[in-house]
Coordinates of C-alpha atoms and ligand atoms in Angstrom, one line a residue:
M1 CA -33.2 -10.2 -27.4
S2 CA -30.0 -11.1 -25.7
Q3 CA -29.2 -14.8 -25.3
T4 CA -26.6 -16.9 -23.7
L5 CA -23.9 -17.6 -26.2
A6 CA -21.4 -20.5 -26.4
T7 CA -23.9 -23.1 -25.1
E8 CA -24.9 -26.4 -26.7
Q9 CA -28.3 -24.8 -27.6
R10 CA -26.6 -21.7 -29.0
P11 CA -23.0 -22.1 -30.0
L12 CA -20.9 -19.0 -30.4
R13 CA -21.0 -18.0 -34.1
V14 CA -17.7 -16.6 -35.4
A15 CA -16.7 -15.3 -38.8
I16 CA -13.0 -15.1 -39.5
I17 CA -12.2 -12.8 -42.4
G18 CA -8.9 -13.9 -44.0
A19 CA -8.0 -17.6 -43.9
G20 CA -4.3 -17.1 -43.7
P21 CA -2.0 -18.2 -40.8
S22 CA -3.4 -15.8 -38.3
G23 CA -7.0 -16.7 -39.2
F24 CA -6.2 -20.4 -38.7
Y25 CA -4.5 -19.8 -35.4
A26 CA -7.6 -17.8 -34.3
A27 CA -9.8 -20.8 -35.2
D28 CA -7.4 -23.1 -33.4
A29 CA -7.5 -21.0 -30.2
L30 CA -11.3 -21.0 -30.3
F31 CA -11.5 -24.8 -30.6
R32 CA -8.9 -25.2 -27.8
A33 CA -11.2 -23.1 -25.5
K34 CA -13.6 -26.2 -25.7
I35 CA -16.7 -24.0 -26.0
P36 CA -19.6 -24.8 -28.4
V37 CA -18.5 -22.7 -31.4
V38 CA -19.2 -22.5 -35.2
V39 CA -16.3 -21.0 -37.1
D40 CA -16.8 -19.9 -40.7
A41 CA -13.5 -18.7 -42.3
F42 CA -13.9 -16.4 -45.3
D43 CA -11.2 -15.7 -47.9
R44 CA -11.3 -13.5 -51.0
L45 CA -9.2 -16.1 -52.8
P46 CA -10.6 -19.6 -53.6
T47 CA -7.6 -21.1 -51.8
P48 CA -6.8 -21.1 -48.0
F49 CA -3.6 -20.4 -46.1
G50 CA -2.8 -16.8 -47.2
L51 CA 0.9 -15.9 -47.1
L52 CA 1.8 -19.6 -46.5
R53 CA 0.7 -20.2 -50.1
G54 CA 1.3 -16.8 -51.7
G55 CA 4.1 -15.3 -49.6
V56 CA 6.5 -17.9 -48.2
A57 CA 9.3 -18.5 -50.7
P58 CA 8.7 -21.4 -53.1
D59 CA 12.2 -22.8 -52.3
H60 CA 11.5 -22.8 -48.6
Q61 CA 9.4 -26.0 -48.7
Q62 CA 10.2 -26.9 -45.1
M63 CA 8.3 -23.8 -43.9
K64 CA 5.2 -25.0 -45.8
T65 CA 4.8 -28.1 -43.6
V66 CA 2.9 -26.0 -41.1
G67 CA 0.0 -26.3 -43.6
K68 CA -0.6 -29.8 -42.1
Y69 CA -1.3 -28.1 -38.8
Y70 CA -3.9 -25.7 -40.4
E71 CA -5.4 -28.8 -42.1
R72 CA -6.0 -30.3 -38.7
V73 CA -7.7 -27.1 -37.6
A74 CA -9.9 -27.2 -40.7
A75 CA -10.9 -30.8 -39.9
T76 CA -12.3 -29.8 -36.5
P77 CA -16.1 -30.2 -36.3
G78 CA -17.6 -26.7 -36.5
F79 CA -15.1 -25.3 -39.0
S80 CA -16.0 -24.3 -42.5
F81 CA -13.9 -22.6 -45.2
W82 CA -15.7 -20.1 -47.4
G83 CA -13.3 -19.3 -50.2
N84 CA -13.8 -16.9 -53.1
V85 CA -15.9 -14.6 -50.9
K86 CA -14.8 -10.9 -50.9
V87 CA -16.1 -9.4 -47.6
G88 CA -17.0 -5.8 -48.3
Q89 CA -17.9 -6.6 -51.9
D90 CA -19.8 -9.9 -52.2
I91 CA -21.2 -9.5 -48.7
S92 CA -20.9 -6.5 -46.4
V93 CA -19.6 -6.4 -42.9
E94 CA -23.1 -5.3 -41.8
E95 CA -24.6 -8.4 -43.4
L96 CA -22.1 -10.6 -41.7
K97 CA -23.0 -9.0 -38.3
R98 CA -26.6 -10.3 -38.8
H99 CA -25.4 -13.9 -38.9
Y100 CA -22.3 -13.9 -36.6
D101 CA -21.8 -12.9 -33.0
V102 CA -18.1 -12.3 -33.5
L103 CA -16.2 -11.1 -36.5
I104 CA -12.4 -11.6 -36.4
F105 CA -10.5 -9.7 -39.1
S106 CA -7.2 -11.5 -40.0
S107 CA -6.9 -10.0 -43.5
G108 CA -3.2 -9.3 -43.3
A109 CA -1.3 -6.5 -45.0
E110 CA -2.0 -6.7 -48.7
T111 CA -0.2 -3.7 -50.1
D112 CA 3.2 -2.0 -49.9
R113 CA 4.6 1.0 -48.2
H114 CA 5.7 3.8 -50.5
L115 CA 9.2 5.4 -50.7
E116 CA 7.8 8.8 -51.7
I117 CA 10.7 9.6 -54.1
P118 CA 10.6 11.0 -57.7
G119 CA 10.2 8.3 -60.4
E120 CA 8.7 5.7 -58.1
S121 CA 5.8 5.1 -60.5
L122 CA 8.0 4.7 -63.7
I123 CA 7.8 1.4 -65.6
G124 CA 10.4 -0.9 -64.1
S125 CA 9.7 0.2 -60.5
N126 CA 7.8 -2.6 -58.8
T127 CA 6.7 -3.6 -55.4
A128 CA 8.3 -6.6 -53.8
T129 CA 4.7 -7.8 -53.0
A130 CA 3.9 -8.0 -56.7
F131 CA 7.1 -10.0 -57.5
V132 CA 6.6 -12.4 -54.6
G133 CA 2.9 -12.8 -55.7
W134 CA 4.0 -13.4 -59.3
Y135 CA 6.6 -16.1 -58.6
N136 CA 4.2 -17.7 -56.1
G137 CA 1.3 -17.9 -58.6
H138 CA -0.9 -15.5 -56.7
P139 CA -3.9 -14.7 -59.0
D140 CA -3.6 -10.9 -58.4
Y141 CA -0.1 -10.8 -59.8
R142 CA 0.0 -13.7 -62.2
D143 CA 0.0 -11.4 -65.3
H144 CA 2.2 -8.6 -63.8
P145 CA 4.9 -7.7 -66.4
F146 CA 8.5 -7.8 -65.1
D147 CA 11.3 -7.0 -67.5
L148 CA 13.8 -9.7 -66.7
T149 CA 16.0 -8.7 -69.6
A150 CA 17.5 -6.1 -67.2
E151 CA 21.2 -6.7 -66.4
A152 CA 21.1 -4.7 -63.1
V153 CA 18.4 -5.0 -60.5
A154 CA 18.0 -3.0 -57.3
I155 CA 16.1 -4.2 -54.3
I156 CA 15.4 -1.4 -51.8
G157 CA 15.2 -2.6 -48.1
Q158 CA 17.0 -5.3 -46.3
G159 CA 14.2 -7.4 -44.6
N160 CA 13.6 -11.1 -45.3
V161 CA 11.3 -10.2 -48.2
A162 CA 14.1 -8.4 -49.9
I163 CA 16.4 -11.4 -49.3
D164 CA 13.7 -13.8 -50.8
V165 CA 13.5 -11.6 -53.9
A166 CA 17.3 -11.5 -54.3
R167 CA 17.6 -15.2 -53.8
I168 CA 14.9 -16.1 -56.3
L169 CA 16.4 -13.7 -58.9
A170 CA 19.9 -15.3 -58.3
K171 CA 19.1 -19.0 -58.3
T172 CA 19.7 -21.2 -61.3
P173 CA 16.8 -23.3 -62.7
H174 CA 18.6 -26.3 -61.2
E175 CA 18.4 -24.7 -57.7
L176 CA 14.6 -24.0 -58.2
K177 CA 13.7 -27.4 -59.6
D178 CA 12.4 -28.8 -56.3
S179 CA 10.4 -25.7 -55.4
D180 CA 6.8 -25.0 -56.1
I181 CA 7.6 -21.8 -58.0
A182 CA 4.8 -21.0 -60.5
D183 CA 5.7 -22.3 -64.0
H184 CA 5.4 -18.9 -65.7
A185 CA 8.0 -17.6 -63.2
M186 CA 10.3 -20.5 -63.7
Q187 CA 10.2 -20.1 -67.5
A188 CA 10.9 -16.3 -67.3
L189 CA 13.6 -16.6 -64.7
A190 CA 15.4 -19.3 -66.8
K191 CA 15.8 -16.7 -69.5
T192 CA 16.9 -13.6 -67.5
N193 CA 19.9 -11.5 -68.4
I194 CA 20.4 -10.4 -64.8
K195 CA 24.0 -10.0 -63.7
D196 CA 24.0 -7.6 -60.8
I197 CA 21.6 -7.6 -57.9
Y198 CA 21.9 -4.7 -55.4
L199 CA 20.4 -5.2 -52.0
I200 CA 20.2 -1.7 -50.5
G201 CA 20.0 -0.8 -46.9
R202 CA 19.7 2.7 -45.6
R203 CA 21.5 1.8 -42.3
G204 CA 24.4 -0.5 -41.4
P205 CA 25.0 -4.2 -41.0
V206 CA 24.1 -4.1 -37.3
Q207 CA 20.7 -2.7 -38.1
S208 CA 19.8 -5.0 -40.9
A209 CA 16.3 -6.4 -40.7
F210 CA 17.0 -9.8 -42.2
T211 CA 17.8 -12.9 -40.1
E212 CA 20.9 -15.1 -40.1
L213 CA 19.5 -18.2 -41.9
E214 CA 18.2 -16.0 -44.8
I215 CA 21.4 -13.9 -45.3
K216 CA 23.5 -17.0 -45.0
E217 CA 21.7 -18.7 -47.9
L218 CA 22.9 -15.9 -50.2
G219 CA 26.4 -17.1 -49.7
E220 CA 25.6 -20.6 -50.7
L221 CA 24.3 -20.0 -54.2
E222 CA 25.4 -22.1 -57.2
D223 CA 26.1 -19.4 -59.7
C224 CA 26.1 -16.1 -57.8
D225 CA 28.8 -14.4 -55.8
V226 CA 27.9 -12.3 -52.8
I227 CA 29.8 -9.1 -52.3
V228 CA 30.1 -6.9 -49.1
N229 CA 32.4 -3.9 -48.9
P230 CA 34.8 -4.4 -45.9
K231 CA 34.6 -0.6 -45.3
D232 CA 30.9 -1.0 -44.4
M233 CA 31.8 -3.5 -41.6
V234 CA 33.7 -0.7 -39.7
L235 CA 31.3 0.2 -36.9
N236 CA 30.7 3.5 -35.1
A237 CA 30.7 3.4 -31.3
E238 CA 26.9 3.3 -31.1
S239 CA 26.7 0.3 -33.5
Q240 CA 29.4 -1.5 -31.6
A241 CA 27.3 -0.9 -28.4
E242 CA 24.3 -2.4 -30.2
L243 CA 26.3 -5.4 -31.2
D244 CA 27.7 -5.8 -27.6
D245 CA 24.1 -5.7 -26.2
P246 CA 23.7 -9.3 -24.8
T247 CA 20.0 -9.4 -26.0
N248 CA 21.0 -8.6 -29.6
N249 CA 21.7 -12.1 -30.9
K250 CA 20.2 -11.3 -34.2
A251 CA 22.6 -8.5 -35.0
R252 CA 25.6 -10.5 -33.8
K253 CA 24.7 -13.5 -36.0
N254 CA 24.0 -11.2 -39.0
V255 CA 27.2 -9.3 -38.6
A256 CA 29.3 -12.6 -38.4
V257 CA 27.8 -13.8 -41.7
L258 CA 28.3 -10.4 -43.4
H259 CA 31.9 -10.2 -42.0
E260 CA 32.7 -13.5 -43.6
F261 CA 31.1 -12.3 -46.9
S262 CA 33.3 -9.2 -46.8
T263 CA 36.5 -11.4 -46.8
R264 CA 35.5 -13.3 -49.9
Q265 CA 37.0 -12.9 -53.3
P266 CA 34.4 -13.0 -56.1
Q267 CA 34.6 -16.4 -57.9
G268 CA 33.6 -15.0 -61.3
K269 CA 30.1 -16.5 -61.1
K270 CA 27.4 -15.5 -63.6
K271 CA 25.5 -13.3 -61.1
R272 CA 26.6 -11.1 -58.2
I273 CA 24.5 -9.9 -55.2
H274 CA 26.0 -6.7 -53.8
V275 CA 24.9 -6.0 -50.3
L276 CA 25.1 -2.2 -49.9
F277 CA 24.8 -0.4 -46.7
F278 CA 24.4 3.3 -45.7
K279 CA 22.6 4.2 -48.9
S280 CA 19.1 5.7 -49.4
P281 CA 17.3 5.9 -52.7
I282 CA 16.5 9.5 -53.6
A283 CA 15.2 9.2 -57.2
M284 CA 14.4 6.7 -59.9
N285 CA 15.6 8.3 -63.2
G286 CA 14.1 8.0 -66.6
E287 CA 11.3 9.4 -68.9
S288 CA 8.8 6.5 -68.9
H289 CA 11.0 3.6 -67.8
V290 CA 13.6 3.4 -65.0
T291 CA 17.1 3.9 -66.4
G292 CA 18.9 4.3 -63.1
L293 CA 18.6 4.7 -59.4
T294 CA 20.2 7.5 -57.5
L295 CA 21.4 6.8 -54.0
E296 CA 22.5 9.2 -51.3
H297 CA 25.2 8.1 -48.9
N298 CA 24.3 8.1 -45.2
H299 CA 25.9 8.0 -41.8
L300 CA 24.2 7.1 -38.6
E301 CA 23.2 9.5 -35.9
G302 CA 21.5 9.0 -32.5
P303 CA 21.9 6.9 -29.5
A304 CA 22.6 3.1 -29.7
G305 CA 19.4 1.3 -30.5
K306 CA 17.8 4.4 -32.1
Q307 CA 20.3 5.3 -34.8
K308 CA 18.8 7.0 -37.9
A309 CA 20.2 7.3 -41.4
V310 CA 21.3 10.9 -42.1
A311 CA 22.2 11.9 -45.6
S312 CA 25.8 13.0 -46.2
G313 CA 25.2 14.8 -49.5
E314 CA 27.3 12.4 -51.6
T315 CA 25.4 10.6 -54.3
E316 CA 25.9 7.8 -56.8
T317 CA 23.7 6.4 -59.6
L318 CA 23.3 2.7 -60.2
P319 CA 22.4 1.7 -63.8
C320 CA 19.4 -0.4 -62.8
T321 CA 16.4 -0.7 -65.1
L322 CA 14.5 -3.0 -62.7
V323 CA 13.7 -1.9 -59.1
F324 CA 11.9 -3.7 -56.3
R325 CA 10.7 -1.7 -53.4
S326 CA 10.8 -3.9 -50.3
V327 CA 10.3 -1.5 -47.4
G328 CA 7.4 -3.2 -45.6
Y329 CA 3.7 -4.0 -46.1
R330 CA 0.6 -2.1 -45.2
G331 CA -3.0 -3.3 -44.5
V332 CA -5.9 -2.1 -46.6
P333 CA -9.3 -0.9 -45.3
I334 CA -12.5 -2.9 -45.4
E335 CA -15.7 -0.9 -45.6
G336 CA -17.5 -0.9 -42.3
V337 CA -14.3 -1.4 -40.2
P338 CA -12.4 1.5 -38.5
F339 CA -9.0 1.9 -40.1
D340 CA -5.8 3.7 -39.0
P341 CA -4.4 5.1 -42.3
K342 CA -1.1 6.1 -40.7
R343 CA -0.1 2.6 -39.6
G344 CA -2.2 0.7 -42.1
V345 CA -3.9 -1.4 -39.4
F346 CA -7.3 -1.8 -37.7
P347 CA -7.0 0.3 -34.5
N348 CA -7.4 -2.1 -31.6
E349 CA -6.6 -2.9 -28.0
A350 CA -5.7 -6.5 -27.3
G351 CA -7.4 -7.4 -30.6
R352 CA -10.7 -5.5 -29.8
I353 CA -11.3 -3.1 -32.8
L354 CA -11.7 0.4 -31.6
D355 CA -13.9 3.2 -32.9
G356 CA -12.0 6.1 -31.4
V357 CA -11.4 4.8 -27.9
A358 CA -14.4 2.6 -27.6
P359 CA -14.3 -1.1 -28.6
V360 CA -16.8 -2.0 -31.4
P361 CA -18.9 -4.8 -29.9
G362 CA -18.2 -8.1 -31.5
M363 CA -15.4 -6.9 -33.8
Y364 CA -11.8 -8.1 -33.4
C365 CA -8.6 -8.5 -35.4
S366 CA -5.5 -10.7 -35.4
G367 CA -2.2 -10.9 -37.3
W368 CA -0.6 -8.2 -39.5
I369 CA -3.9 -6.1 -39.7
K370 CA -3.7 -6.0 -35.9
R371 CA -0.1 -5.4 -35.1
G372 CA 1.5 -4.4 -38.4
P373 CA 3.7 -6.5 -40.8
S374 CA 6.2 -8.0 -38.4
G375 CA 7.3 -11.5 -37.3
V376 CA 7.3 -15.0 -38.9
L377 CA 4.3 -17.2 -39.4
G378 CA 4.5 -18.7 -35.9
T379 CA 4.4 -15.2 -34.3
N380 CA 0.7 -15.3 -35.3
K381 CA -0.1 -18.1 -32.9
P382 CA 0.3 -16.2 -29.6
D383 CA -1.0 -13.1 -31.3
S384 CA -4.3 -14.8 -32.4
A385 CA -4.5 -16.5 -29.0
A386 CA -4.4 -13.1 -27.3
T387 CA -7.3 -11.9 -29.5
I388 CA -9.3 -15.0 -28.7
A389 CA -8.7 -14.4 -24.9
S390 CA -10.3 -11.0 -25.4
V391 CA -13.2 -12.6 -27.3
L392 CA -13.8 -15.2 -24.5
E393 CA -13.7 -12.4 -21.9
D394 CA -16.3 -10.5 -23.8
V395 CA -18.7 -13.4 -24.6
P396 CA -20.9 -13.0 -21.6
N397 CA -21.6 -9.4 -22.6
L398 CA -22.1 -9.9 -26.3
K399 CA -25.5 -9.4 -27.9
G400 CA -26.1 -12.4 -30.1
C401 CA -26.6 -11.9 -33.8
D402 CA -30.2 -11.7 -35.2
V403 CA -30.1 -14.6 -37.6
P404 CA -27.7 -17.3 -36.3
D405 CA -27.6 -19.4 -39.5
S406 CA -24.8 -20.0 -42.0
E407 CA -27.2 -21.3 -44.6
A408 CA -28.8 -17.8 -44.7
V409 CA -25.3 -16.5 -45.6
R410 CA -25.0 -19.1 -48.3
A411 CA -28.4 -18.0 -49.7
V412 CA -27.2 -14.4 -49.9
L413 CA -24.0 -15.4 -51.7
N414 CA -25.9 -17.8 -54.0
S415 CA -28.3 -15.0 -54.9
R416 CA -25.2 -12.9 -55.9
Q417 CA -23.8 -15.8 -58.0
V418 CA -20.8 -16.2 -55.8
Q419 CA -19.2 -19.7 -56.2
V420 CA -18.2 -20.5 -52.7
V421 CA -15.2 -22.8 -52.3
S422 CA -15.4 -25.2 -49.4
F423 CA -12.5 -27.0 -47.7
E424 CA -13.5 -30.2 -49.4
D425 CA -13.2 -28.3 -52.7
W426 CA -9.8 -27.1 -51.7
K427 CA -8.8 -30.7 -51.1
H428 CA -9.7 -31.7 -54.7
L429 CA -7.7 -28.7 -55.9
D430 CA -4.8 -29.5 -53.6
A431 CA -4.7 -33.1 -54.9
E432 CA -4.8 -31.9 -58.5
E433 CA -2.0 -29.4 -57.9
V434 CA 0.2 -32.1 -56.4
R435 CA -0.7 -34.5 -59.2
R436 CA 0.3 -31.9 -61.8
G437 CA 3.5 -31.2 -59.9
E438 CA 4.5 -34.8 -59.8
T439 CA 4.4 -35.0 -63.6
V440 CA 7.2 -32.3 -63.7
G441 CA 9.1 -33.3 -60.5
K442 CA 7.8 -30.4 -58.3
P443 CA 5.9 -30.5 -55.0
R444 CA 2.9 -29.0 -56.7
E445 CA 2.0 -27.0 -59.8
K446 CA -0.3 -24.2 -58.7
F447 CA -3.5 -23.0 -60.3
T448 CA -2.8 -19.3 -60.8
R449 CA -6.1 -17.9 -62.1
V450 CA -9.3 -17.7 -60.0
E451 CA -11.4 -18.6 -63.1
D452 CA -9.3 -21.8 -63.7
V453 CA -9.8 -22.9 -60.1
L454 CA -13.6 -22.3 -60.3
S455 CA -14.0 -24.1 -63.6
F456 CA -11.9 -27.1 -62.3
L457 CA -14.1 -27.3 -59.3
R458 CA -17.3 -27.2 -61.4
S459 CA -15.9 -30.1 -63.4
V460 CA -15.2 -32.1 -60.2
L461 CA -18.8 -31.4 -59.2
I462 CA -20.1 -32.7 -62.6
E463 CA -17.9 -35.9 -62.3
K464 CA -19.4 -36.5 -58.8
Ligands
NAP501 P1 11.0 -5.6 -42.7 O1 11.6 -6.8 -42.0 O2 10.3 -4.6 -41.8 O3 12.1 -4.8 -43.5 C1 11.9 -3.6 -44.1 C2 13.2 -3.0 -44.6 O4 12.9 -1.8 -45.3 C3 14.2 -2.6 -43.5 O5 15.5 -2.9 -44.0 C4 14.0 -1.1 -43.4 O6 15.1 -0.4 -43.0 C5 13.8 -0.8 -44.9 N1 13.1 0.5 -45.1 C6 11.9 0.9 -44.6 N2 11.6 2.2 -45.1 C7 12.7 2.5 -45.9 C8 12.9 3.7 -46.7 N3 12.1 4.7 -46.7 N4 14.1 3.7 -47.4 C9 14.9 2.6 -47.4 N5 14.7 1.5 -46.7 C10 13.6 1.4 -45.9 O7 9.9 -6.0 -43.8 P2 9.8 -7.2 -44.8 O8 11.1 -7.6 -45.4 O9 8.7 -6.8 -45.7 O10 9.3 -8.4 -43.9 C11 8.0 -8.4 -43.1 C12 8.0 -9.5 -42.1 O11 7.9 -10.7 -42.7 C13 9.3 -9.5 -41.2 O12 9.0 -9.7 -39.9 C14 10.1 -10.6 -41.8 O13 11.0 -11.2 -41.0 C15 9.0 -11.6 -42.2 N6 9.4 -12.5 -43.2 C16 10.0 -13.6 -42.8 C17 10.6 -14.5 -43.7 C18 11.3 -15.8 -43.3 O14 11.1 -16.1 -42.1 N7 12.1 -16.4 -44.1 C19 10.4 -14.3 -45.1 C20 9.8 -13.1 -45.5 C21 9.3 -12.2 -44.6 P3 15.2 0.3 -41.5 O15 15.5 -0.8 -40.6 O16 16.2 1.3 -41.6 O17 13.8 0.8 -41.2

């Protein structure tokens, strides 16, 4: 029976799947619409905030202050956090549909794109995602082995994730002391033998994907020189045209920083970051472990703004035994939701999930699973607001769910022994992490295992 939704008698019931930045901005936009609404935000981890906690670099504490905004959203009446619930495993999408009128998937892009080159799966070849997760104490990657005895490390790709990885590898323990880097990572990084870090781009300085602030930081490190070959700063006519484009501020700022780097003399510091351009990886060498990375030199072809890297035939091999692939993220499918395997997103139009060309009633997406892995945290605010605009437009035509009751969802999860983590639980955990951090002079010391989180929360419950 269809019913009028978003009324005092029958608030709109929304499940958000993925309580990261885009999920919180979706909840925020729903509350700003001032309609009667219940928002249950599910996350597979027992902690909220997604990439803010597990992706943003631990030495970029200023960026973490946006967490206060998400906390205010969480404090809005009608909002509940359901942590430690794996949608598609602990509860199916079909089951959620029985209890919610609207499902919004904001599950992000959890895995990496592949290079498709020989040797990519050798020991020593890692995804940047794994390393970022590892130093941020993400439970999925907490025990991932990285051989930091390597002297030479290659990072493939020149986006901001690649810069984060290079900077964390290059910093001294002193430079990391005020960060919330996971303790296991701090200990391991303090003992590394790393001397040379290669940051490898297939195109040129004008096309680099990183941003000014991030590349600039590489030039301010305590015990690491940054090296750019002046020859790479000589631009072809098309790159010069890209640089002269008045809308291309990003390239101009990046090139100015790189140009200054190219004039520097190395100061004999312990580590060196070599920013390499016009080089594509074509093979990782070795039997079981990576012993070297073969690069092919490129030149650029094509019109300004659309230049592609074209191999010149010349190759070189770097003696790297540790490689990080940082060439972009990909979303993963959830059973019961249409998926575009080519782009790694949920196919959608203005956030409405599509099955072929038709929208699936009541199913929406926001964030990286909607548009692909691009933009900073704040990019998700207008992106999620656009999805919510679609939801609000559709509300009059939505068929309400059959059992509009969150307690029925809780009963299902209880029957499956899922220990659901609430926002109040998270606050206990948050306070404990901050307390543990204070004892060692850090902003927080994170719990890095799901089981440790759950047993800590059980102990809090007993104390109460
Ligand atoms: P990204 O910005 O898309 O960069 C991907 C890099 O990989 C590019 O340099 C790209 O080069 C290269 N690449 C792609 N395929 C390749 C291949 N087959 N061989 C060699 N290189 C290849 O991705 P990201 O670094 O993962 O970052 C994702 C998003 O998060 C970005 O929007 C980023 O700005 C954001 N982020 C922001 C911050 C921050 O604000 N501090 C920190 C981390 C991440 P081409 O250009 O030639 O394709």
